[in-house]
PDB file of C-alpha atoms in Angstrom:
ATOM      1  CA  ALA A  29     104.552 102.285  94.880  1.00 90.00           C
ATOM      2  CA  TYR A  30     102.919 101.236  98.137  1.00 89.00           C
ATOM      3  CA  PHE A  31      99.783 103.267  97.552  1.00 91.00           C
ATOM      4  CA  ALA A  32      99.657 102.207  93.899  1.00 92.00           C
ATOM      5  CA  CYS A  33      99.677  98.568  94.959  1.00 93.00           C
ATOM      6  CA  ALA A  34      97.122  99.187  97.721  1.00 92.00           C
ATOM      7  CA  VAL A  35      94.557 101.046  95.627  1.00 92.00           C
ATOM      8  CA  THR A  36      95.011  99.222  92.296  1.00 91.00           C
ATOM      9  CA  GLY A  37      92.970  96.091  91.867  1.00 92.00           C
ATOM     10  CA  PRO A  38      94.480  92.882  90.490  1.00 93.00           C
ATOM     11  CA  GLY A  39      91.933  92.714  87.669  1.00 92.00           C
ATOM     12  CA  ARG A  40      88.641  90.844  87.864  1.00 91.00           C
ATOM     13  CA  VAL A  41      86.810  88.467  85.575  1.00 90.00           C
ATOM     14  CA  PRO A  42      84.065  90.451  83.722  1.00 89.00           C
ATOM     15  CA  PRO A  43      80.536  89.330  84.607  1.00 88.00           C
ATOM     16  CA  GLY A  44      79.264  86.776  82.110  1.00 87.00           C
ATOM     17  CA  TRP A  45      82.718  85.898  80.727  1.00 89.00           C
ATOM     18  CA  HIS A  46      83.260  82.361  79.530  1.00 88.00           C
ATOM     19  CA  PRO A  47      85.873  80.664  77.316  1.00 86.00           C
ATOM     20  CA  PHE A  48      83.461  79.126  74.833  1.00 87.00           C
ATOM     21  CA  ALA A  49      82.194  80.154  71.421  1.00 82.00           C
ATOM     22  CA  SER A  50      78.582  80.376  72.573  1.00 83.00           C
ATOM     23  CA  ASP A  51      76.450  80.393  75.703  1.00 86.00           C
ATOM     24  CA  ALA A  52      75.069  76.995  74.717  1.00 88.00           C
ATOM     25  CA  ASP A  53      78.563  75.485  74.671  1.00 86.00           C
ATOM     26  CA  ALA A  54      79.244  77.001  78.087  1.00 86.00           C
ATOM     27  CA  ALA A  55      76.045  75.537  79.531  1.00 88.00           C
ATOM     28  CA  ALA A  56      76.794  72.111  78.029  1.00 87.00           C
ATOM     29  CA  GLU A  57      80.321  72.079  79.449  1.00 86.00           C
ATOM     30  CA  LEU A  58      79.067  73.146  82.876  1.00 87.00           C
ATOM     31  CA  GLU A  59      76.553  70.290  82.849  1.00 86.00           C
ATOM     32  CA  ARG A  60      79.316  67.862  81.892  1.00 85.00           C
ATOM     33  CA  LEU A  61      81.574  69.096  84.701  1.00 81.00           C
ATOM     34  CA  GLN A  62      78.784  68.782  87.246  1.00 80.00           C
ATOM     35  CA  SER A  63      77.912  65.257  86.169  1.00 79.00           C
ATOM     36  CA  ASP A  64      81.512  64.102  85.815  1.00 72.00           C
ATOM     37  CA  PRO A  65      83.782  66.307  87.950  1.00 70.00           C
ATOM     38  CA  PRO A  66      87.535  65.991  87.261  1.00 65.00           C
ATOM     39  CA  ASP A  67      89.866  64.458  89.817  1.00 62.00           C
ATOM     40  CA  PRO A  68      91.592  67.381  91.656  1.00 60.00           C
ATOM     41  CA  ASP A  69      94.695  65.255  92.237  1.00 55.00           C
ATOM     42  CA  ALA A  70      95.034  64.567  88.496  1.00 54.00           C
ATOM     43  CA  ARG A  71      95.046  68.211  87.462  1.00 62.00           C
ATOM     44  CA  LEU A  72      98.252  69.729  86.144  1.00 63.00           C
ATOM     45  CA  ALA A  73      98.970  73.408  86.747  1.00 64.00           C
ATOM     46  CA  GLY A  74      99.652  75.213  83.483  1.00 62.00           C
ATOM     47  CA  LEU A  75      97.420  72.975  81.399  1.00 65.00           C
ATOM     48  CA  PRO A  76      94.719  75.153  79.774  1.00 66.00           C
ATOM     49  CA  ARG A  77      91.269  73.810  80.540  1.00 73.00           C
ATOM     50  CA  PRO A  78      87.760  75.068  81.258  1.00 76.00           C
ATOM     51  CA  ARG A  79      87.661  76.218  84.884  1.00 84.00           C
ATOM     52  CA  TRP A  80      84.538  76.864  86.928  1.00 88.00           C
ATOM     53  CA  CYS A  81      84.579  78.758  90.222  1.00 90.00           C
ATOM     54  CA  LYS A  82      81.990  77.283  92.565  1.00 89.00           C
ATOM     55  CA  LYS A  83      82.181  80.218  94.963  1.00 91.00           C
ATOM     56  CA  CYS A  84      81.570  82.825  92.255  1.00 90.00           C
ATOM     57  CA  ALA A  85      79.349  80.486  90.217  1.00 89.00           C
ATOM     58  CA  ALA A  86      81.151  81.657  87.108  1.00 90.00           C
ATOM     59  CA  TRP A  87      83.820  80.616  84.630  1.00 91.00           C
ATOM     60  CA  LYS A  88      87.328  81.850  85.220  1.00 90.00           C
ATOM     61  CA  PRO A  89      90.335  82.144  82.866  1.00 90.00           C
ATOM     62  CA  ASP A  90      93.628  80.315  83.182  1.00 87.00           C
ATOM     63  CA  ARG A  91      95.757  81.500  86.108  1.00 90.00           C
ATOM     64  CA  ALA A  92      92.771  83.206  87.785  1.00 92.00           C
ATOM     65  CA  HIS A  93      91.985  82.136  91.350  1.00 92.00           C
ATOM     66  CA  HIS A  94      89.291  82.913  93.850  1.00 93.00           C
ATOM     67  CA  ASP A  95      90.392  85.426  96.472  1.00 93.00           C
ATOM     68  CA  SER A  96      88.577  84.564  99.674  1.00 91.00           C
ATOM     69  CA  MET A  97      89.446  87.935 101.222  1.00 90.00           C
ATOM     70  CA  THR A  98      87.616  89.936  98.567  1.00 87.00           C
ATOM     71  CA  GLY A  99      85.153  87.242  97.542  1.00 90.00           C
ATOM     72  CA  ALA A 100      85.959  87.406  93.811  1.00 91.00           C
ATOM     73  CA  CYS A 101      88.251  85.782  91.282  1.00 93.00           C
ATOM     74  CA  ALA A 102      91.450  87.692  90.560  1.00 94.00           C
ATOM     75  CA  LEU A 103      93.246  87.504  87.213  1.00 94.00           C
ATOM     76  CA  ARG A 104      96.713  85.959  87.433  1.00 93.00           C
ATOM     77  CA  MET A 105      96.445  85.973  91.185  1.00 94.00           C
ATOM     78  CA  ASP A 106      99.783  85.848  92.970  1.00 95.00           C
ATOM     79  CA  HIS A 107      98.799  86.152  96.639  1.00 93.00           C
ATOM     80  CA  TYR A 108      96.915  88.291  99.117  1.00 94.00           C
ATOM     81  CA  CYS A 109      99.279  90.726 100.832  1.00 93.00           C
ATOM     82  CA  VAL A 110      98.318  91.795 104.345  1.00 91.00           C
ATOM     83  CA  TRP A 111     100.850  94.651 104.240  1.00 90.00           C
ATOM     84  CA  VAL A 112      98.977  96.432 101.457  1.00 92.00           C
ATOM     85  CA  ALA A 113      95.572  94.951 102.393  1.00 92.00           C
ATOM     86  CA  ASN A 114      94.977  94.013  98.787  1.00 94.00           C
ATOM     87  CA  CYS A 115      95.124  91.037  96.446  1.00 95.00           C
ATOM     88  CA  VAL A 116      98.230  91.069  94.246  1.00 95.00           C
ATOM     89  CA  GLY A 117      97.590  89.978  90.702  1.00 94.00           C
ATOM     90  CA  LEU A 118      97.706  90.900  87.041  1.00 93.00           C
ATOM     91  CA  LEU A 119      97.372  94.696  87.199  1.00 94.00           C
ATOM     92  CA  ASN A 120      99.173  95.524  90.443  1.00 94.00           C
ATOM     93  CA  TYR A 121     101.997  92.961  90.528  1.00 96.00           C
ATOM     94  CA  LYS A 122     104.376  95.520  89.022  1.00 96.00           C
ATOM     95  CA  ALA A 123     103.535  98.030  91.762  1.00 95.00           C
ATOM     96  CA  PHE A 124     104.049  95.330  94.396  1.00 96.00           C
ATOM     97  CA  LEU A 125     107.518  94.455  93.082  1.00 96.00           C
ATOM     98  CA  LEU A 126     108.540  98.116  92.896  1.00 96.00           C
ATOM     99  CA  PHE A 127     107.259  98.575  96.445  1.00 96.00           C
ATOM    100  CA  LEU A 128     109.626  95.824  97.585  1.00 96.00           C
ATOM    101  CA  ILE A 129     112.552  97.234  95.617  1.00 96.00           C
ATOM    102  CA  TYR A 130     112.080 100.806  96.815  1.00 95.00           C
ATOM    103  CA  THR A 131     111.575  99.595 100.401  1.00 94.00           C
ATOM    104  CA  LEU A 132     114.894  97.737 100.235  1.00 94.00           C
ATOM    105  CA  ILE A 133     116.644 100.844  98.908  1.00 94.00           C
ATOM    106  CA  ALA A 134     115.129 103.017 101.649  1.00 93.00           C
ATOM    107  CA  CYS A 135     116.064 100.510 104.353  1.00 90.00           C
ATOM    108  CA  GLY A 136     119.615 100.289 103.017  1.00 89.00           C
ATOM    109  CA  LEU A 137     120.007 104.052 103.034  1.00 89.00           C
ATOM    110  CA  GLY A 138     118.499 104.273 106.513  1.00 88.00           C
ATOM    111  CA  ALA A 139     120.804 101.591 107.878  1.00 86.00           C
ATOM    112  CA  GLY A 140     123.823 103.329 106.345  1.00 85.00           C
ATOM    113  CA  LEU A 141     122.888 106.686 107.895  1.00 85.00           C
ATOM    114  CA  LEU A 142     122.268 105.061 111.282  1.00 84.00           C
ATOM    115  CA  ILE A 143     125.626 103.282 111.195  1.00 83.00           C
ATOM    116  CA  ALA A 144     127.365 106.600 110.476  1.00 82.00           C
ATOM    117  CA  ALA A 145     125.439 108.251 113.304  1.00 79.00           C
ATOM    118  CA  PHE A 146     126.324 105.423 115.676  1.00 78.00           C
ATOM    119  CA  VAL A 147     130.037 105.638 114.853  1.00 79.00           C
ATOM    120  CA  ARG A 148     129.950 109.402 115.272  1.00 78.00           C
ATOM    121  CA  ALA A 149     128.180 109.116 118.628  1.00 73.00           C
ATOM    122  CA  MET A 150     130.747 106.636 119.915  1.00 73.00           C
ATOM    123  CA  ARG A 151     133.627 108.896 118.930  1.00 74.00           C
ATOM    124  CA  VAL A 152     132.247 112.045 120.500  1.00 67.00           C
ATOM    125  CA  SER A 153     133.669 112.546 123.970  1.00 56.00           C
ATOM    126  CA  GLY A 154     131.263 113.282 126.774  1.00 49.00           C
ATOM    127  CA  ASP A 155     127.526 112.960 126.876  1.00 54.00           C
ATOM    128  CA  ALA A 156     126.651 115.778 124.517  1.00 55.00           C
ATOM    129  CA  ASP A 157     123.832 113.820 122.938  1.00 59.00           C
ATOM    130  CA  GLY A 158     122.792 111.967 126.057  1.00 62.00           C
ATOM    131  CA  PRO A 159     123.995 108.575 127.367  1.00 65.00           C
ATOM    132  CA  GLY A 160     121.211 106.620 125.685  1.00 70.00           C
ATOM    133  CA  VAL A 161     121.575 107.997 122.165  1.00 73.00           C
ATOM    134  CA  PRO A 162     124.187 105.441 120.927  1.00 76.00           C
ATOM    135  CA  ILE A 163     122.013 102.558 122.188  1.00 80.00           C
ATOM    136  CA  ILE A 164     118.901 103.904 120.471  1.00 82.00           C
ATOM    137  CA  VAL A 165     120.775 104.501 117.223  1.00 81.00           C
ATOM    138  CA  PHE A 166     122.336 101.028 117.298  1.00 82.00           C
ATOM    139  CA  ALA A 167     118.961  99.380 117.991  1.00 85.00           C
ATOM    140  CA  GLY A 168     117.400 101.304 115.099  1.00 85.00           C
ATOM    141  CA  CYS A 169     120.249 100.230 112.822  1.00 86.00           C
ATOM    142  CA  VAL A 170     119.830  96.551 113.712  1.00 86.00           C
ATOM    143  CA  LEU A 171     116.059  96.650 113.161  1.00 89.00           C
ATOM    144  CA  ASP A 172     116.463  98.480 109.860  1.00 88.00           C
ATOM    145  CA  ALA A 173     119.082  96.008 108.632  1.00 88.00           C
ATOM    146  CA  ALA A 174     116.953  93.029 109.677  1.00 90.00           C
ATOM    147  CA  PHE A 175     113.928  94.393 107.831  1.00 91.00           C
ATOM    148  CA  ALA A 176     116.103  95.050 104.771  1.00 91.00           C
ATOM    149  CA  LEU A 177     117.311  91.437 104.782  1.00 92.00           C
ATOM    150  CA  ALA A 178     113.721  90.169 105.001  1.00 93.00           C
ATOM    151  CA  VAL A 179     112.637  92.351 102.079  1.00 94.00           C
ATOM    152  CA  ALA A 180     115.702  91.261 100.102  1.00 95.00           C
ATOM    153  CA  GLY A 181     114.602  87.645 100.572  1.00 94.00           C
ATOM    154  CA  PHE A 182     111.174  88.469  99.116  1.00 94.00           C
ATOM    155  CA  ILE A 183     112.801  90.221  96.174  1.00 96.00           C
ATOM    156  CA  VAL A 184     115.016  87.217  95.425  1.00 96.00           C
ATOM    157  CA  LEU A 185     111.987  84.934  95.592  1.00 95.00           C
ATOM    158  CA  HIS A 186     109.890  87.053  93.233  1.00 96.00           C
ATOM    159  CA  ALA A 187     112.808  87.687  90.901  1.00 96.00           C
ATOM    160  CA  GLY A 188     112.966  83.950  90.291  1.00 94.00           C
ATOM    161  CA  LEU A 189     109.200  83.825  89.749  1.00 95.00           C
ATOM    162  CA  VAL A 190     109.261  86.736  87.286  1.00 96.00           C
ATOM    163  CA  ALA A 191     112.140  85.171  85.357  1.00 95.00           C
ATOM    164  CA  ARG A 192     109.985  82.075  84.749  1.00 92.00           C
ATOM    165  CA  ASN A 193     106.612  83.858  84.577  1.00 93.00           C
ATOM    166  CA  VAL A 194     105.277  81.864  87.508  1.00 93.00           C
ATOM    167  CA  THR A 195     103.019  83.144  90.272  1.00 93.00           C
ATOM    168  CA  THR A 196     103.489  82.321  93.939  1.00 93.00           C
ATOM    169  CA  ILE A 197     100.407  80.087  93.829  1.00 91.00           C
ATOM    170  CA  GLU A 198     101.709  78.246  90.765  1.00 89.00           C
ATOM    171  CA  ALA A 199     105.174  77.850  92.284  1.00 88.00           C
ATOM    172  CA  TYR A 200     103.712  75.795  95.102  1.00 85.00           C
ATOM    173  CA  GLU A 201     101.328  73.701  92.992  1.00 77.00           C
ATOM    174  CA  LYS A 202     101.876  70.015  93.641  1.00 64.00           C
ATOM    175  CA  ARG A 203     101.963  69.127  89.950  1.00 72.00           C
ATOM    176  CA  ARG A 204     102.846  71.254  86.936  1.00 71.00           C
ATOM    177  CA  VAL A 205     103.312  70.571  83.256  1.00 74.00           C
ATOM    178  CA  ALA A 206     106.887  69.835  82.234  1.00 73.00           C
ATOM    179  CA  VAL A 207     107.034  72.671  79.701  1.00 81.00           C
ATOM    180  CA  TRP A 208     105.612  75.816  81.276  1.00 85.00           C
ATOM    181  CA  PRO A 209     103.372  77.387  78.622  1.00 86.00           C
ATOM    182  CA  TYR A 210     103.635  80.933  80.001  1.00 88.00           C
ATOM    183  CA  ASP A 211     107.424  81.174  79.863  1.00 91.00           C
ATOM    184  CA  HIS A 212     108.294  83.576  77.031  1.00 91.00           C
ATOM    185  CA  GLY A 213     111.972  83.948  77.841  1.00 93.00           C
ATOM    186  CA  LEU A 214     113.522  86.433  80.239  1.00 94.00           C
ATOM    187  CA  ALA A 215     112.841  89.504  78.113  1.00 93.00           C
ATOM    188  CA  GLY A 216     109.251  88.488  77.409  1.00 92.00           C
ATOM    189  CA  ASN A 217     108.594  87.601  81.056  1.00 94.00           C
ATOM    190  CA  LEU A 218     109.920  90.979  82.223  1.00 94.00           C
ATOM    191  CA  ALA A 219     107.786  92.778  79.660  1.00 92.00           C
ATOM    192  CA  ALA A 220     104.725  90.815  80.838  1.00 91.00           C
ATOM    193  CA  VAL A 221     105.128  92.341  84.304  1.00 93.00           C
ATOM    194  CA  PHE A 222     106.821  95.719  83.825  1.00 93.00           C
ATOM    195  CA  GLY A 223     105.569  96.597  80.347  1.00 88.00           C
ATOM    196  CA  ARG A 224     107.134  96.929  76.923  1.00 87.00           C
ATOM    197  CA  SER A 225     108.811 100.275  77.616  1.00 87.00           C
ATOM    198  CA  PRO A 226     111.947  99.961  79.813  1.00 89.00           C
ATOM    199  CA  ALA A 227     111.733 103.717  80.443  1.00 90.00           C
ATOM    200  CA  ARG A 228     108.562 103.085  82.479  1.00 91.00           C
ATOM    201  CA  TRP A 229     109.774 100.058  84.410  1.00 92.00           C
ATOM    202  CA  GLY A 230     110.447 102.197  87.477  1.00 93.00           C
ATOM    203  CA  VAL A 231     106.967 103.758  87.428  1.00 92.00           C
ATOM    204  CA  PRO A 232     104.535 101.848  89.694  1.00 92.00           C
ATOM    205  CA  SER A 233     101.643 102.022  87.217  1.00 90.00           C
ATOM    206  CA  LEU A 234     100.655 100.650  83.838  1.00 91.00           C
ATOM    207  CA  SER A 235      99.580 102.685  80.846  1.00 89.00           C
ATOM    208  CA  GLU A 236      96.114 102.168  79.412  1.00 91.00           C
ATOM    209  CA  ALA A 237      97.633 100.325  76.445  1.00 90.00           C
ATOM    210  CA  GLU A 238      99.566  98.019  78.782  1.00 91.00           C
ATOM    211  CA  LYS A 239      96.446  97.324  80.849  1.00 91.00           C
ATOM    212  CA  ARG A 240      94.467  96.512  77.722  1.00 91.00           C
ATOM    213  CA  ALA A 241      97.142  94.124  76.450  1.00 89.00           C
ATOM    214  CA  LEU A 242      97.395  92.339  79.814  1.00 91.00           C
ATOM    215  CA  LEU A 243      93.620  92.000  80.124  1.00 91.00           C
ATOM    216  CA  GLU A 244      93.231  90.683  76.600  1.00 89.00           C
ATOM    217  CA  GLU A 245      95.997  88.145  77.165  1.00 88.00           C
ATOM    218  CA  ALA A 246      94.528  87.042  80.507  1.00 88.00           C
ATOM    219  CA  LEU A 247      91.040  86.603  79.032  1.00 88.00           C
ATOM    220  CA  ARG A 248      92.259  84.675  76.002  1.00 78.00           C
ATOM    221  CA  LYS A 249      91.662  80.956  76.151  1.00 59.00           C
ATOM    222  CA  GLY A 250      94.163  78.771  74.348  1.00 45.00           C
ATOM    223  CA  GLY A 251      93.120  75.347  75.590  1.00 40.00           C
ATOM    224  CA  SER A 252      90.393  73.038  74.396  1.00 35.00           C
ATOM    225  CA  GLY A 253      86.902  72.384  75.652  1.00 37.00           C
ATOM    226  CA  GLY A 254      85.493  68.973  76.328  1.00 38.00           C
ATOM    227  CA  GLY A 255      88.653  67.280  75.098  1.00 37.00           C
ATOM    228  CA  GLY A 256      87.830  68.045  71.492  1.00 36.00           C
ATOM    229  CA  GLY A 257      91.146  69.711  70.728  1.00 34.00           C
ATOM    230  CA  VAL A 258      89.439  72.826  69.312  1.00 35.00           C
ATOM    231  CA  PRO A 259      90.763  76.122  70.681  1.00 38.00           C
ATOM    232  CA  LEU A 260      88.202  77.838  72.821  1.00 41.00           C
ATOM    233  CA  VAL A 261      86.990  81.331  72.049  1.00 42.00           C
ATOM    234  CA  ALA A 262      86.848  83.649  75.024  1.00 47.00           C
ATOM    235  CA  ARG A 263      83.596  85.569  75.174  1.00 50.00           C
ATOM    236  CA  VAL A 264      83.310  88.888  77.017  1.00 48.00           C
ATOM    237  CA  PRO A 265      79.853  90.472  77.255  1.00 48.00           C
ATOM    238  CA  PRO A 266      79.494  93.659  75.170  1.00 47.00           C
ATOM    239  CA  GLY A 267      80.591  96.761  77.047  1.00 48.00           C
ATOM    240  CA  ALA A 268      82.213  94.824  79.874  1.00 46.00           C
ATOM    241  CA  ARG A 269      84.880  96.795  81.683  1.00 43.00           C
ATOM    242  CA  ASP A 270      87.352  96.119  84.411  1.00 44.00           C
ATOM    243  CA  GLU A 271      85.290  96.910  87.504  1.00 40.00           C
ATOM    244  CA  VAL A 272      88.198  97.159  89.907  1.00 37.00           C
ATOM    245  CA  GLU A 273      90.196  99.651  87.910  1.00 40.00           C
ATOM    246  CA  GLY A 274      87.267 101.812  86.934  1.00 37.00           C
ATOM    247  CA  GLY A 275      89.619 103.413  84.467  1.00 35.00           C
ATOM    248  CA  GLY A 276      87.613 102.667  81.366  1.00 37.00           C
ATOM    249  CA  VAL A 277      89.685  99.709  80.166  1.00 40.00           C
ATOM    250  CA  ASP A 278      87.329  98.497  77.451  1.00 40.00           C
ATOM    251  CA  LEU A 279      87.319  94.731  77.104  1.00 45.00           C
ATOM    252  CA  GLU A 280      85.108  94.705  74.023  1.00 42.00           C
ATOM    253  CA  SER A 281      88.142  93.953  71.879  1.00 35.00           C
ATOM    254  CA  ALA A 282      88.638  90.675  73.754  1.00 35.00           C
ATOM    255  CA  ARG A 283      85.301  89.248  72.615  1.00 32.00           C
ATOM    256  CA  SER A 284      86.720  87.574  69.521  1.00 30.00           C
ATOM    257  CA  LEU A 285      89.935  86.363  71.080  1.00 31.00           C
TER     258      LEU A 285
END
């Protein structure tokens, strides 16, 4: 799970993507935004709207954010994790969660074995194992238990986020819409992260079909452009593929979404 999270990209915005029906509409909206920029303090998280990344000089979908560590926008970005040296987002969030869960299990087992070894060392008469062995075992047990508690705290935090389909970034937004548009109920929110097949929930990877569904959903635009109330049409350039994955996830099917 650790290596899957470290080597799997979060998913990137395909070059040339925009949420409008035509390139002319995209250019007109960009000109409007540049001449009349919105008030950052008045923005509500979770409200679909045209979003332009100044650093990438490109449009970005809802829930995508610019990752300053990699210099690109990540789809459904959650955070940048220094422990895996990778940005955690749409396509590797499942692997990140499983990494936390499996780490907690390993730490719990390790602490249990160390406690048993410590008790056994204290009961053995004499210095058969050396006078410092009980101290070393006890110190290892304390460190293991402390690390397990820290990981457990992360798991509790992300369990609450998954249950509401909220990212870490969105959880700490100053202002959010009252009715969260991405909350599909507990079952739907779990499926959005772990996939539709419960039998694969413990596998730290997504199938090609699951990747395709997540990418199409992330690149779909359901808001309105220019305040006209007309749903935007996400455009993906022909033949565009997920560059980070390199696994041939064809995004051509998302052109008409």
